[in-house]
Amino acid sequence: MQNQKKESCNTQKVNSFTQIDQMPKGRIKSFFAGDEVRHAEPMIDIIFPSVAFPSNKIFKTIGEGRIREMVWHHHELLLKTKVGKLFPANKEAFKMTVDATADFFIEALGGENIFTSVHGEPKLRVRHFKIPIDENDREIWLSMYKKTLKEIDFPKEHLEEFWNWIEPLSIRMINRRTNMQNIKRHYWNDVRISF
Amino acid sequence: MQNQKKESCNTQKVNSFTQIDQMPKGRIKSFFAGDEVRHAEPMIDIIFPSVAFPSNKIFKTIGEGRIREMVWHHHELLLKTKVGKLFPANKEAFKMTVDATADFFIEALGGENIFTSVHGEPKLRVRHFKIPIDENDREIWLSMYKKTLKEIDFPKEHLEEFWNWIEPLSIRMINRRTNMQNIKRHYWNDVRISF
């Protein structure tokens, strides 16, 4: 990876698949079978954007109980979508999953280390590898969070900080690509009007 | 993507998930809930390496018939592996798939445009999006090619050129990530001894 990184950044030679997808037609065909070997450039898929981890202000304002309610509310909405099929069908296993997620949110927002003391490092991307998560699953997950935040009356003054965390964070769970497009961003400035 | 690319390459700030995975423990936890918002850096997954497209020498040596035999041989081996389940179960549909792949190989190696005249641009990554292909599926695909090249007695003097094409090309079909590791390379210098 060291060499590849050098190759990419020092020579600025790495394009993304999204860029290639937008190139004029006929480009790839031209690689075919000349008199000599021809090299197609290295390529990256997406850049997973920076993630803004929230301060402890949210936890100080709403506390453990309401964070737990929020996570449960979100998962109950998810169950009504196709993303629901990615969760354990067994009720007890489902409850364990949601409780662990709630523990994570509580700790990440400023509570006690109730997640890491039991489960170790978050490693959210790694934890989700066993489940195929595509771009559309992430869209659903995020839109159900928007609905949740409205329905539980999340404090307006902390919405931006929370949203700026979960929006890019959710991109990092994508492990199944189904198209060449960039991952859709839902910037706070575009979604704030929904709240 | 333009801005993201700038962010990554000009400031050299984009690391890969593989690098993060190898960092000392405790790093991610430190992002949790300080007094202020904290930013985790943008990240990339893998760099898909350069692909060396072969010259027309292979086609000139072995011709259309043997290329078609090679592709059929490879697919018959794949059917005996778990990758076989990714192909159509219907015999006629399977035959159409393999024939199209053979057309692609014939054209890519220097034959007539029998693939692009029917199917349009190759866009191999796009064509495979509907099928989840993970790192291990690619390992199987490639190892069955190694077996094929031995079993069909592919001309030794063209092996390197052919291998240097399919080895990196196969990485571009991966659309389902199941771990943080770099994709395993099988460089010609390491595999030549098998032939």
mmCIF file of C-alpha atoms in Angstrom:
data_model
loop_
_atom_site.group_PDB
_atom_site.id
_atom_site.type_symbol
_atom_site.label_atom_id
_atom_site.label_comp_id
_atom_site.label_asym_id
_atom_site.label_seq_id
_atom_site.Cartn_x
_atom_site.Cartn_y
_atom_site.Cartn_z
ATOM 1 C CA MET A 1 0.000 0.000 0.000
ATOM 2 C CA GLN A 2 2.928 2.318 0.642
ATOM 3 C CA ASN A 3 4.044 2.031 -2.961
ATOM 4 C CA GLN A 4 0.531 2.327 -4.242
ATOM 5 C CA LYS A 5 -0.031 5.443 -2.189
ATOM 6 C CA LYS A 6 3.131 6.956 -3.563
ATOM 7 C CA GLU A 7 2.039 6.068 -7.049
ATOM 8 C CA SER A 8 -1.295 7.721 -6.477
ATOM 9 C CA CYS A 9 -0.579 10.882 -4.600
ATOM 10 C CA ASN A 10 2.852 11.905 -5.733
ATOM 11 C CA THR A 11 2.121 11.521 -9.394
ATOM 12 C CA GLN A 12 -1.573 12.418 -9.072
ATOM 13 C CA LYS A 13 -2.276 9.429 -11.264
ATOM 14 C CA VAL A 14 -5.133 7.776 -9.465
ATOM 15 C CA ASN A 15 -8.563 8.521 -10.829
ATOM 16 C CA SER A 16 -11.795 7.262 -9.396
ATOM 17 C CA PHE A 17 -14.223 4.893 -11.100
ATOM 18 C CA THR A 18 -16.801 7.692 -10.966
ATOM 19 C CA GLN A 19 -14.548 9.866 -13.080
ATOM 20 C CA ILE A 20 -13.952 7.074 -15.582
ATOM 21 C CA ASP A 21 -17.675 6.459 -15.798
ATOM 22 C CA GLN A 22 -18.140 10.048 -16.930
ATOM 23 C CA MET A 23 -15.471 9.914 -19.615
ATOM 24 C CA PRO A 24 -16.347 9.929 -23.315
ATOM 25 C CA LYS A 25 -17.149 6.529 -24.728
ATOM 26 C CA GLY A 26 -14.564 4.486 -26.574
ATOM 27 C CA ARG A 27 -11.753 5.110 -24.130
ATOM 28 C CA ILE A 28 -11.512 1.608 -22.688
ATOM 29 C CA LYS A 29 -11.773 -0.122 -26.048
ATOM 30 C CA SER A 30 -8.628 1.651 -27.139
ATOM 31 C CA PHE A 31 -6.662 -0.499 -24.689
ATOM 32 C CA PHE A 32 -7.402 -3.591 -26.733
ATOM 33 C CA ALA A 33 -4.660 -5.501 -28.434
ATOM 34 C CA GLY A 34 -2.272 -3.062 -30.004
ATOM 35 C CA ASP A 35 1.159 -4.217 -31.100
ATOM 36 C CA GLU A 36 2.444 -3.611 -27.574
ATOM 37 C CA VAL A 37 1.144 -3.998 -24.004
ATOM 38 C CA ARG A 38 -0.882 -0.968 -22.840
ATOM 39 C CA HIS A 39 -1.344 0.092 -19.247
ATOM 40 C CA ALA A 40 -4.590 1.277 -17.737
ATOM 41 C CA GLU A 41 -3.994 3.549 -14.747
ATOM 42 C CA PRO A 42 -4.544 2.595 -11.121
ATOM 43 C CA MET A 43 -7.978 3.510 -9.876
ATOM 44 C CA ILE A 44 -9.776 4.141 -6.627
ATOM 45 C CA ASP A 45 -13.436 3.762 -5.885
ATOM 46 C CA ILE A 46 -14.819 6.332 -3.451
ATOM 47 C CA ILE A 47 -13.134 8.503 -0.850
ATOM 48 C CA PHE A 48 -14.859 7.948 2.475
ATOM 49 C CA PRO A 49 -15.207 11.535 3.728
ATOM 50 C CA SER A 50 -14.002 12.979 6.998
ATOM 51 C CA VAL A 51 -16.237 12.177 9.998
ATOM 52 C CA ALA A 52 -16.987 14.882 12.576
ATOM 53 C CA PHE A 53 -17.339 13.160 15.950
ATOM 54 C CA PRO A 54 -19.702 15.108 18.214
ATOM 55 C CA SER A 55 -18.675 16.674 21.493
ATOM 56 C CA ASN A 56 -20.129 15.609 24.819
ATOM 57 C CA LYS A 57 -22.762 18.365 24.620
ATOM 58 C CA ILE A 58 -25.476 16.058 23.296
ATOM 59 C CA PHE A 59 -25.099 13.556 26.110
ATOM 60 C CA LYS A 60 -25.059 16.362 28.664
ATOM 61 C CA THR A 61 -28.333 17.670 27.248
ATOM 62 C CA ILE A 62 -30.403 14.568 26.605
ATOM 63 C CA GLY A 63 -28.776 11.849 28.717
ATOM 64 C CA GLU A 64 -28.559 8.074 28.423
ATOM 65 C CA GLY A 65 -32.288 7.323 28.515
ATOM 66 C CA ARG A 66 -33.240 9.455 25.540
ATOM 67 C CA ILE A 67 -30.285 8.251 23.484
ATOM 68 C CA ARG A 68 -31.421 4.675 24.104
ATOM 69 C CA GLU A 69 -34.971 5.594 23.088
ATOM 70 C CA MET A 70 -33.638 7.230 19.930
ATOM 71 C CA VAL A 71 -31.686 4.124 18.887
ATOM 72 C CA TRP A 72 -34.677 1.884 19.534
ATOM 73 C CA HIS A 73 -36.990 4.210 17.631
ATOM 74 C CA HIS A 74 -34.608 4.166 14.664
ATOM 75 C CA HIS A 75 -34.406 0.377 14.631
ATOM 76 C CA GLU A 76 -38.172 0.008 14.822
ATOM 77 C CA LEU A 77 -38.416 2.195 11.731
ATOM 78 C CA LEU A 78 -35.665 0.183 10.007
ATOM 79 C CA LEU A 79 -37.593 -3.035 10.595
ATOM 80 C CA LYS A 80 -40.339 -1.694 8.322
ATOM 81 C CA THR A 81 -37.836 -1.221 5.474
ATOM 82 C CA LYS A 82 -35.749 -3.647 3.434
ATOM 83 C CA VAL A 83 -32.805 -2.881 5.732
ATOM 84 C CA GLY A 84 -34.781 -4.663 8.447
ATOM 85 C CA LYS A 85 -33.926 -7.936 6.728
ATOM 86 C CA LEU A 86 -30.264 -7.398 7.578
ATOM 87 C CA PHE A 87 -31.017 -7.754 11.307
ATOM 88 C CA PRO A 88 -31.433 -11.014 13.235
ATOM 89 C CA ALA A 89 -34.940 -12.441 12.848
ATOM 90 C CA ASN A 90 -34.727 -13.856 16.375
ATOM 91 C CA LYS A 91 -36.224 -11.315 18.809
ATOM 92 C CA GLU A 92 -33.655 -11.849 21.546
ATOM 93 C CA ALA A 93 -30.757 -11.539 19.096
ATOM 94 C CA PHE A 94 -32.324 -8.419 17.633
ATOM 95 C CA LYS A 95 -32.645 -6.896 21.121
ATOM 96 C CA MET A 96 -28.972 -7.636 21.844
ATOM 97 C CA THR A 97 -27.958 -5.932 18.605
ATOM 98 C CA VAL A 98 -29.991 -2.799 19.283
ATOM 99 C CA ASP A 99 -28.856 -2.623 22.923
ATOM 100 C CA ALA A 100 -25.222 -2.835 21.812
ATOM 101 C CA THR A 101 -25.806 -0.080 19.248
ATOM 102 C CA ALA A 102 -27.446 2.067 21.929
ATOM 103 C CA ASP A 103 -24.449 1.452 24.211
ATOM 104 C CA PHE A 104 -22.196 2.590 21.397
ATOM 105 C CA PHE A 105 -24.177 5.798 20.816
ATOM 106 C CA ILE A 106 -24.262 6.576 24.531
ATOM 107 C CA GLU A 107 -20.513 6.207 24.863
ATOM 108 C CA ALA A 108 -19.737 8.027 21.599
ATOM 109 C CA LEU A 109 -21.883 10.960 22.667
ATOM 110 C CA GLY A 110 -20.227 11.331 26.049
ATOM 111 C CA GLY A 111 -21.547 8.656 28.409
ATOM 112 C CA GLU A 112 -19.644 5.970 30.318
ATOM 113 C CA ASN A 113 -17.571 3.428 28.388
ATOM 114 C CA ILE A 114 -20.415 0.897 28.382
ATOM 115 C CA PHE A 115 -19.726 -0.211 24.822
ATOM 116 C CA THR A 116 -15.947 -0.491 24.704
ATOM 117 C CA SER A 117 -15.698 -2.108 28.138
ATOM 118 C CA VAL A 118 -17.768 -5.022 26.821
ATOM 119 C CA HIS A 119 -17.096 -5.146 23.088
ATOM 120 C CA GLY A 120 -13.665 -3.570 22.723
ATOM 121 C CA GLU A 121 -12.816 -1.036 20.058
ATOM 122 C CA PRO A 122 -15.750 0.196 17.968
ATOM 123 C CA LYS A 123 -14.290 -0.781 14.546
ATOM 124 C CA LEU A 124 -17.693 -0.147 13.040
ATOM 125 C CA ARG A 125 -16.693 -0.957 9.478
ATOM 126 C CA VAL A 126 -15.179 -4.258 10.560
ATOM 127 C CA ARG A 127 -18.242 -5.134 12.665
ATOM 128 C CA HIS A 128 -20.493 -4.687 9.642
ATOM 129 C CA PHE A 129 -18.445 -6.755 7.174
ATOM 130 C CA LYS A 130 -20.503 -9.893 7.748
ATOM 131 C CA ILE A 131 -23.583 -8.067 6.443
ATOM 132 C CA PRO A 132 -23.690 -6.803 2.844
ATOM 133 C CA ILE A 133 -24.537 -3.091 3.005
ATOM 134 C CA ASP A 134 -24.967 -1.225 -0.271
ATOM 135 C CA GLU A 135 -25.443 2.437 -1.147
ATOM 136 C CA ASN A 136 -29.207 2.183 -0.987
ATOM 137 C CA ASP A 137 -29.182 0.481 2.429
ATOM 138 C CA ARG A 138 -27.210 3.468 3.698
ATOM 139 C CA GLU A 139 -29.762 5.875 2.167
ATOM 140 C CA ILE A 140 -32.524 4.077 4.034
ATOM 141 C CA TRP A 141 -30.584 3.966 7.318
ATOM 142 C CA LEU A 142 -29.955 7.707 7.102
ATOM 143 C CA SER A 143 -33.461 8.701 6.061
ATOM 144 C CA MET A 144 -34.883 6.666 8.955
ATOM 145 C CA TYR A 145 -32.571 8.637 11.250
ATOM 146 C CA LYS A 146 -33.976 11.880 9.877
ATOM 147 C CA LYS A 147 -37.465 10.591 10.632
ATOM 148 C CA THR A 148 -36.378 9.449 14.092
ATOM 149 C CA LEU A 149 -34.847 12.787 15.034
ATOM 150 C CA LYS A 150 -38.089 14.533 14.099
ATOM 151 C CA GLU A 151 -40.341 12.018 15.819
ATOM 152 C CA ILE A 152 -38.433 11.970 19.106
ATOM 153 C CA ASP A 153 -38.097 15.752 19.105
ATOM 154 C CA PHE A 154 -34.301 15.754 19.291
ATOM 155 C CA PRO A 155 -33.103 19.130 20.654
ATOM 156 C CA LYS A 156 -32.831 21.494 17.692
ATOM 157 C CA GLU A 157 -29.632 23.158 18.892
ATOM 158 C CA HIS A 158 -27.735 19.843 18.706
ATOM 159 C CA LEU A 159 -29.160 18.512 15.442
ATOM 160 C CA GLU A 160 -26.375 19.880 13.255
ATOM 161 C CA GLU A 161 -23.608 18.325 15.341
ATOM 162 C CA PHE A 162 -25.357 14.971 15.450
ATOM 163 C CA TRP A 163 -26.188 14.972 11.750
ATOM 164 C CA ASN A 164 -22.635 15.926 10.744
ATOM 165 C CA TRP A 165 -21.508 12.791 12.538
ATOM 166 C CA ILE A 166 -23.953 10.148 11.358
ATOM 167 C CA GLU A 167 -24.134 11.328 7.742
ATOM 168 C CA PRO A 168 -20.462 10.662 6.841
ATOM 169 C CA LEU A 169 -20.178 7.841 9.404
ATOM 170 C CA SER A 170 -22.908 5.882 7.639
ATOM 171 C CA ILE A 171 -20.862 5.912 4.419
ATOM 172 C CA ARG A 172 -18.140 3.896 6.154
ATOM 173 C CA MET A 173 -20.482 0.919 6.599
ATOM 174 C CA ILE A 174 -20.928 0.503 2.833
ATOM 175 C CA ASN A 175 -19.179 -2.709 1.809
ATOM 176 C CA ARG A 176 -21.153 -3.642 -1.317
ATOM 177 C CA ARG A 177 -20.893 -1.382 -4.345
ATOM 178 C CA THR A 178 -23.601 -1.650 -6.990
ATOM 179 C CA ASN A 179 -22.776 1.328 -9.198
ATOM 180 C CA MET A 180 -20.012 3.684 -10.314
ATOM 181 C CA GLN A 181 -21.499 6.779 -8.734
ATOM 182 C CA ASN A 182 -20.173 8.753 -5.823
ATOM 183 C CA ILE A 183 -21.995 8.142 -2.584
ATOM 184 C CA LYS A 184 -24.771 10.695 -2.232
ATOM 185 C CA ARG A 185 -24.031 13.312 0.424
ATOM 186 C CA HIS A 186 -26.807 14.751 2.579
ATOM 187 C CA TYR A 187 -25.194 17.892 3.914
ATOM 188 C CA TRP A 188 -26.728 19.648 6.880
ATOM 189 C CA ASN A 189 -27.407 22.746 4.790
ATOM 190 C CA ASP A 190 -29.588 20.668 2.496
ATOM 191 C CA VAL A 191 -31.452 18.692 5.158
ATOM 192 C CA ARG A 192 -31.904 21.315 7.909
ATOM 193 C CA ILE A 193 -35.084 22.491 6.229
ATOM 194 C CA SER A 194 -36.676 19.076 6.953
ATOM 195 C CA PHE A 195 -36.466 19.607 10.702
ATOM 196 C CA MET B 1 -15.137 14.058 -6.031
ATOM 197 C CA GLN B 2 -13.063 16.952 -7.325
ATOM 198 C CA ASN B 3 -12.855 18.491 -3.864
ATOM 199 C CA GLN B 4 -12.290 15.156 -2.235
ATOM 200 C CA LYS B 5 -9.481 14.376 -4.612
ATOM 201 C CA LYS B 6 -7.847 17.698 -3.877
ATOM 202 C CA GLU B 7 -8.242 17.049 -0.172
ATOM 203 C CA SER B 8 -6.597 13.667 -0.531
ATOM 204 C CA CYS B 9 -3.740 14.168 -2.872
ATOM 205 C CA ASN B 10 -2.669 17.729 -2.287
ATOM 206 C CA THR B 11 -2.537 17.417 1.464
ATOM 207 C CA GLN B 12 -1.579 13.712 1.438
ATOM 208 C CA LYS B 13 -4.239 13.240 4.084
ATOM 209 C CA VAL B 14 -6.059 10.179 2.797
ATOM 210 C CA ASN B 15 -5.116 6.934 4.481
ATOM 211 C CA SER B 16 -6.486 3.555 3.588
ATOM 212 C CA PHE B 17 -8.594 1.341 5.844
ATOM 213 C CA THR B 18 -5.790 -1.222 5.696
ATOM 214 C CA GLN B 19 -3.426 1.298 7.256
ATOM 215 C CA ILE B 20 -5.918 2.172 9.994
ATOM 216 C CA ASP B 21 -6.426 -1.496 10.720
ATOM 217 C CA GLN B 22 -2.733 -1.811 11.467
ATOM 218 C CA MET B 23 -2.590 1.178 13.830
ATOM 219 C CA PRO B 24 -2.127 0.761 17.566
ATOM 220 C CA LYS B 25 -5.330 0.131 19.460
ATOM 221 C CA GLY B 26 -7.197 2.922 21.183
ATOM 222 C CA ARG B 27 -6.923 5.397 18.357
ATOM 223 C CA ILE B 28 -10.584 5.488 17.339
ATOM 224 C CA LYS B 29 -11.876 5.634 20.894
ATOM 225 C CA SER B 30 -10.005 8.856 21.376
ATOM 226 C CA PHE B 31 -12.440 10.527 18.979
ATOM 227 C CA PHE B 32 -15.270 10.039 21.444
ATOM 228 C CA ALA B 33 -16.996 12.984 23.016
ATOM 229 C CA GLY B 34 -14.429 15.540 23.972
ATOM 230 C CA ASP B 35 -15.497 19.076 24.763
ATOM 231 C CA GLU B 36 -15.336 19.912 21.077
ATOM 232 C CA VAL B 37 -16.124 18.188 17.767
ATOM 233 C CA ARG B 38 -13.230 16.052 16.515
ATOM 234 C CA HIS B 39 -12.579 15.133 12.897
ATOM 235 C CA ALA B 40 -11.550 11.711 11.667
ATOM 236 C CA GLU B 41 -9.639 11.944 8.387
ATOM 237 C CA PRO B 42 -11.008 10.974 4.994
ATOM 238 C CA MET B 43 -10.200 7.403 4.083
ATOM 239 C CA ILE B 44 -9.940 5.223 1.020
ATOM 240 C CA ASP B 45 -10.336 1.496 0.765
ATOM 241 C CA ILE B 46 -8.070 -0.152 -1.786
ATOM 242 C CA ILE B 47 -6.246 1.196 -4.818
ATOM 243 C CA PHE B 48 -7.148 -0.923 -7.822
ATOM 244 C CA PRO B 49 -3.754 -1.410 -9.456
ATOM 245 C CA SER B 50 -2.741 -0.613 -13.003
ATOM 246 C CA VAL B 51 -3.858 -3.189 -15.587
ATOM 247 C CA ALA B 52 -1.496 -4.243 -18.386
ATOM 248 C CA PHE B 53 -3.592 -5.002 -21.441
ATOM 249 C CA PRO B 54 -1.919 -7.612 -23.638
ATOM 250 C CA SER B 55 -0.792 -6.989 -27.167
ATOM 251 C CA ASN B 56 -2.234 -8.825 -30.152
ATOM 252 C CA LYS B 57 0.588 -11.391 -29.986
ATOM 253 C CA ILE B 58 -1.516 -13.941 -28.096
ATOM 254 C CA PHE B 59 -4.348 -13.913 -30.602
ATOM 255 C CA LYS B 60 -1.887 -14.165 -33.455
ATOM 256 C CA THR B 61 -0.345 -17.258 -31.851
ATOM 257 C CA ILE B 62 -3.331 -19.241 -30.577
ATOM 258 C CA GLY B 63 -6.308 -17.841 -32.522
ATOM 259 C CA GLU B 64 -10.017 -17.629 -31.791
ATOM 260 C CA GLY B 65 -10.717 -21.332 -31.355
ATOM 261 C CA ARG B 66 -8.203 -21.929 -28.574
ATOM 262 C CA ILE B 67 -9.212 -18.748 -26.747
ATOM 263 C CA ARG B 68 -12.817 -19.952 -26.778
ATOM 264 C CA GLU B 69 -11.708 -23.362 -25.479
ATOM 265 C CA MET B 70 -9.727 -21.656 -22.709
ATOM 266 C CA VAL B 71 -12.703 -19.599 -21.535
ATOM 267 C CA TRP B 72 -14.969 -22.664 -21.558
ATOM 268 C CA HIS B 73 -12.387 -24.710 -19.687
ATOM 269 C CA HIS B 74 -12.097 -21.988 -17.039
ATOM 270 C CA HIS B 75 -15.850 -21.796 -16.557
ATOM 271 C CA GLU B 76 -16.180 -25.548 -16.265
ATOM 272 C CA LEU B 77 -13.632 -25.421 -13.448
ATOM 273 C CA LEU B 78 -15.461 -22.489 -11.826
ATOM 274 C CA LEU B 79 -18.703 -24.488 -11.781
ATOM 275 C CA LYS B 80 -17.051 -26.919 -9.385
ATOM 276 C CA THR B 81 -16.271 -24.094 -6.926
ATOM 277 C CA LYS B 82 -18.459 -21.780 -4.865
ATOM 278 C CA VAL B 83 -18.029 -19.137 -7.579
ATOM 279 C CA GLY B 84 -20.084 -21.431 -9.798
ATOM 280 C CA LYS B 85 -23.159 -20.389 -7.813
ATOM 281 C CA LEU B 86 -22.790 -16.852 -9.145
ATOM 282 C CA PHE B 87 -23.567 -18.046 -12.684
ATOM 283 C CA PRO B 88 -27.029 -18.681 -14.134
ATOM 284 C CA ALA B 89 -28.363 -22.122 -13.172
ATOM 285 C CA ASN B 90 -30.202 -22.330 -16.480
ATOM 286 C CA LYS B 91 -27.963 -24.099 -19.024
ATOM 287 C CA GLU B 92 -28.850 -21.900 -21.962
ATOM 288 C CA ALA B 93 -28.296 -18.724 -19.932
ATOM 289 C CA PHE B 94 -24.977 -20.101 -18.688
ATOM 290 C CA LYS B 95 -23.897 -20.829 -22.268
ATOM 291 C CA MET B 96 -24.779 -17.281 -23.324
ATOM 292 C CA THR B 97 -22.704 -15.877 -20.469
ATOM 293 C CA VAL B 98 -19.655 -17.969 -21.287
ATOM 294 C CA ASP B 99 -19.942 -17.285 -25.008
ATOM 295 C CA ALA B 100 -20.066 -13.544 -24.325
ATOM 296 C CA THR B 101 -17.006 -13.821 -22.078
ATOM 297 C CA ALA B 102 -15.184 -15.758 -24.789
ATOM 298 C CA ASP B 103 -16.119 -13.062 -27.314
ATOM 299 C CA PHE B 104 -14.674 -10.483 -24.942
ATOM 300 C CA PHE B 105 -11.382 -12.378 -24.545
ATOM 301 C CA ILE B 106 -11.071 -12.915 -28.295
ATOM 302 C CA GLU B 107 -11.546 -9.222 -29.007
ATOM 303 C CA ALA B 108 -9.353 -8.060 -26.114
ATOM 304 C CA LEU B 109 -6.535 -10.320 -27.272
ATOM 305 C CA GLY B 110 -6.617 -9.069 -30.850
ATOM 306 C CA GLY B 111 -9.528 -10.686 -32.684
ATOM 307 C CA GLU B 112 -12.451 -9.034 -34.458
ATOM 308 C CA ASN B 113 -14.776 -6.739 -32.490
ATOM 309 C CA ILE B 114 -17.239 -9.563 -31.842
ATOM 310 C CA PHE B 115 -17.919 -8.444 -28.272
ATOM 311 C CA THR B 116 -18.244 -4.668 -28.562
ATOM 312 C CA SER B 117 -20.257 -4.842 -31.793
ATOM 313 C CA VAL B 118 -22.958 -6.752 -29.892
ATOM 314 C CA HIS B 119 -22.622 -5.630 -26.273
ATOM 315 C CA GLY B 120 -21.065 -2.170 -26.531
ATOM 316 C CA GLU B 121 -18.235 -1.018 -24.295
ATOM 317 C CA PRO B 122 -16.714 -3.673 -22.044
ATOM 318 C CA LYS B 123 -17.309 -1.814 -18.726
ATOM 319 C CA LEU B 124 -16.424 -5.020 -16.917
ATOM 320 C CA ARG B 125 -16.810 -3.614 -13.420
ATOM 321 C CA VAL B 126 -20.254 -2.248 -14.259
ATOM 322 C CA ARG B 127 -21.319 -5.531 -15.872
ATOM 323 C CA HIS B 128 -20.484 -7.401 -12.687
ATOM 324 C CA PHE B 129 -22.261 -5.076 -10.229
ATOM 325 C CA LYS B 130 -25.405 -7.191 -10.174
ATOM 326 C CA ILE B 131 -23.392 -10.095 -8.749
ATOM 327 C CA PRO B 132 -21.703 -9.759 -5.333
ATOM 328 C CA ILE B 133 -18.020 -10.611 -5.851
ATOM 329 C CA ASP B 134 -15.773 -10.633 -2.803
ATOM 330 C CA GLU B 135 -12.020 -10.999 -2.331
ATOM 331 C CA ASN B 136 -12.229 -14.756 -2.009
ATOM 332 C CA ASP B 137 -14.341 -15.142 -5.164
ATOM 333 C CA ARG B 138 -11.557 -13.344 -7.018
ATOM 334 C CA GLU B 139 -8.946 -15.684 -5.501
ATOM 335 C CA ILE B 140 -10.910 -18.666 -6.795
ATOM 336 C CA TRP B 141 -11.452 -17.127 -10.228
ATOM 337 C CA LEU B 142 -7.735 -16.466 -10.557
ATOM 338 C CA SER B 143 -6.551 -19.822 -9.247
ATOM 339 C CA MET B 144 -8.906 -21.575 -11.671
ATOM 340 C CA TYR B 145 -7.270 -19.562 -14.451
ATOM 341 C CA LYS B 146 -3.868 -20.785 -13.342
ATOM 342 C CA LYS B 147 -5.188 -24.338 -13.515
ATOM 343 C CA THR B 148 -6.755 -23.675 -16.912
ATOM 344 C CA LEU B 149 -3.580 -22.261 -18.427
ATOM 345 C CA LYS B 150 -1.700 -25.370 -17.336
ATOM 346 C CA GLU B 151 -4.363 -27.816 -18.468
ATOM 347 C CA ILE B 152 -4.846 -26.310 -21.925
ATOM 348 C CA ASP B 153 -1.095 -25.980 -22.420
ATOM 349 C CA PHE B 154 -1.179 -22.233 -23.068
ATOM 350 C CA PRO B 155 1.988 -21.214 -24.976
ATOM 351 C CA LYS B 156 4.702 -20.593 -22.381
ATOM 352 C CA GLU B 157 6.150 -17.561 -24.147
ATOM 353 C CA HIS B 158 2.861 -15.635 -23.757
ATOM 354 C CA LEU B 159 1.962 -16.664 -20.215
ATOM 355 C CA GLU B 160 3.536 -13.640 -18.549
ATOM 356 C CA GLU B 161 1.711 -11.143 -20.753
ATOM 357 C CA PHE B 162 -1.604 -12.898 -20.247
ATOM 358 C CA TRP B 163 -1.153 -13.256 -16.478
ATOM 359 C CA ASN B 164 -0.125 -9.628 -16.038
ATOM 360 C CA TRP B 165 -3.469 -8.711 -17.555
ATOM 361 C CA ILE B 166 -5.919 -11.020 -15.777
ATOM 362 C CA GLU B 167 -4.302 -10.759 -12.338
ATOM 363 C CA PRO B 168 -4.900 -7.014 -11.800
ATOM 364 C CA LEU B 169 -8.028 -7.030 -14.008
ATOM 365 C CA SER B 170 -9.699 -9.541 -11.709
ATOM 366 C CA ILE B 171 -9.319 -7.115 -8.775
ATOM 367 C CA ARG B 172 -11.570 -4.630 -10.561
ATOM 368 C CA MET B 173 -14.527 -7.014 -10.361
ATOM 369 C CA ILE B 174 -14.490 -7.009 -6.550
ATOM 370 C CA ASN B 175 -17.579 -5.133 -5.366
ATOM 371 C CA ARG B 176 -18.111 -6.725 -1.942
ATOM 372 C CA ARG B 177 -15.519 -6.107 0.757
ATOM 373 C CA THR B 178 -15.415 -8.459 3.712
ATOM 374 C CA ASN B 179 -12.204 -7.370 5.429
ATOM 375 C CA MET B 180 -9.779 -4.495 5.916
ATOM 376 C CA GLN B 181 -6.868 -6.157 4.154
ATOM 377 C CA ASN B 182 -5.270 -5.189 0.901
ATOM 378 C CA ILE B 183 -6.235 -7.393 -2.013
ATOM 379 C CA LYS B 184 -3.696 -10.177 -2.353
ATOM 380 C CA ARG B 185 -1.439 -9.778 -5.361
ATOM 381 C CA HIS B 186 -0.230 -12.784 -7.353
ATOM 382 C CA TYR B 187 2.696 -11.340 -9.244
ATOM 383 C CA TRP B 188 4.106 -13.210 -12.206
ATOM 384 C CA ASN B 189 7.448 -13.638 -10.460
ATOM 385 C CA ASP B 190 5.697 -15.543 -7.679
ATOM 386 C CA VAL B 191 3.428 -17.696 -9.835
ATOM 387 C CA ARG B 192 5.715 -18.483 -12.804
ATOM 388 C CA ILE B 193 7.124 -21.428 -10.910
ATOM 389 C CA SER B 194 3.680 -23.102 -11.022
ATOM 390 C CA PHE B 195 3.743 -23.334 -14.801
#
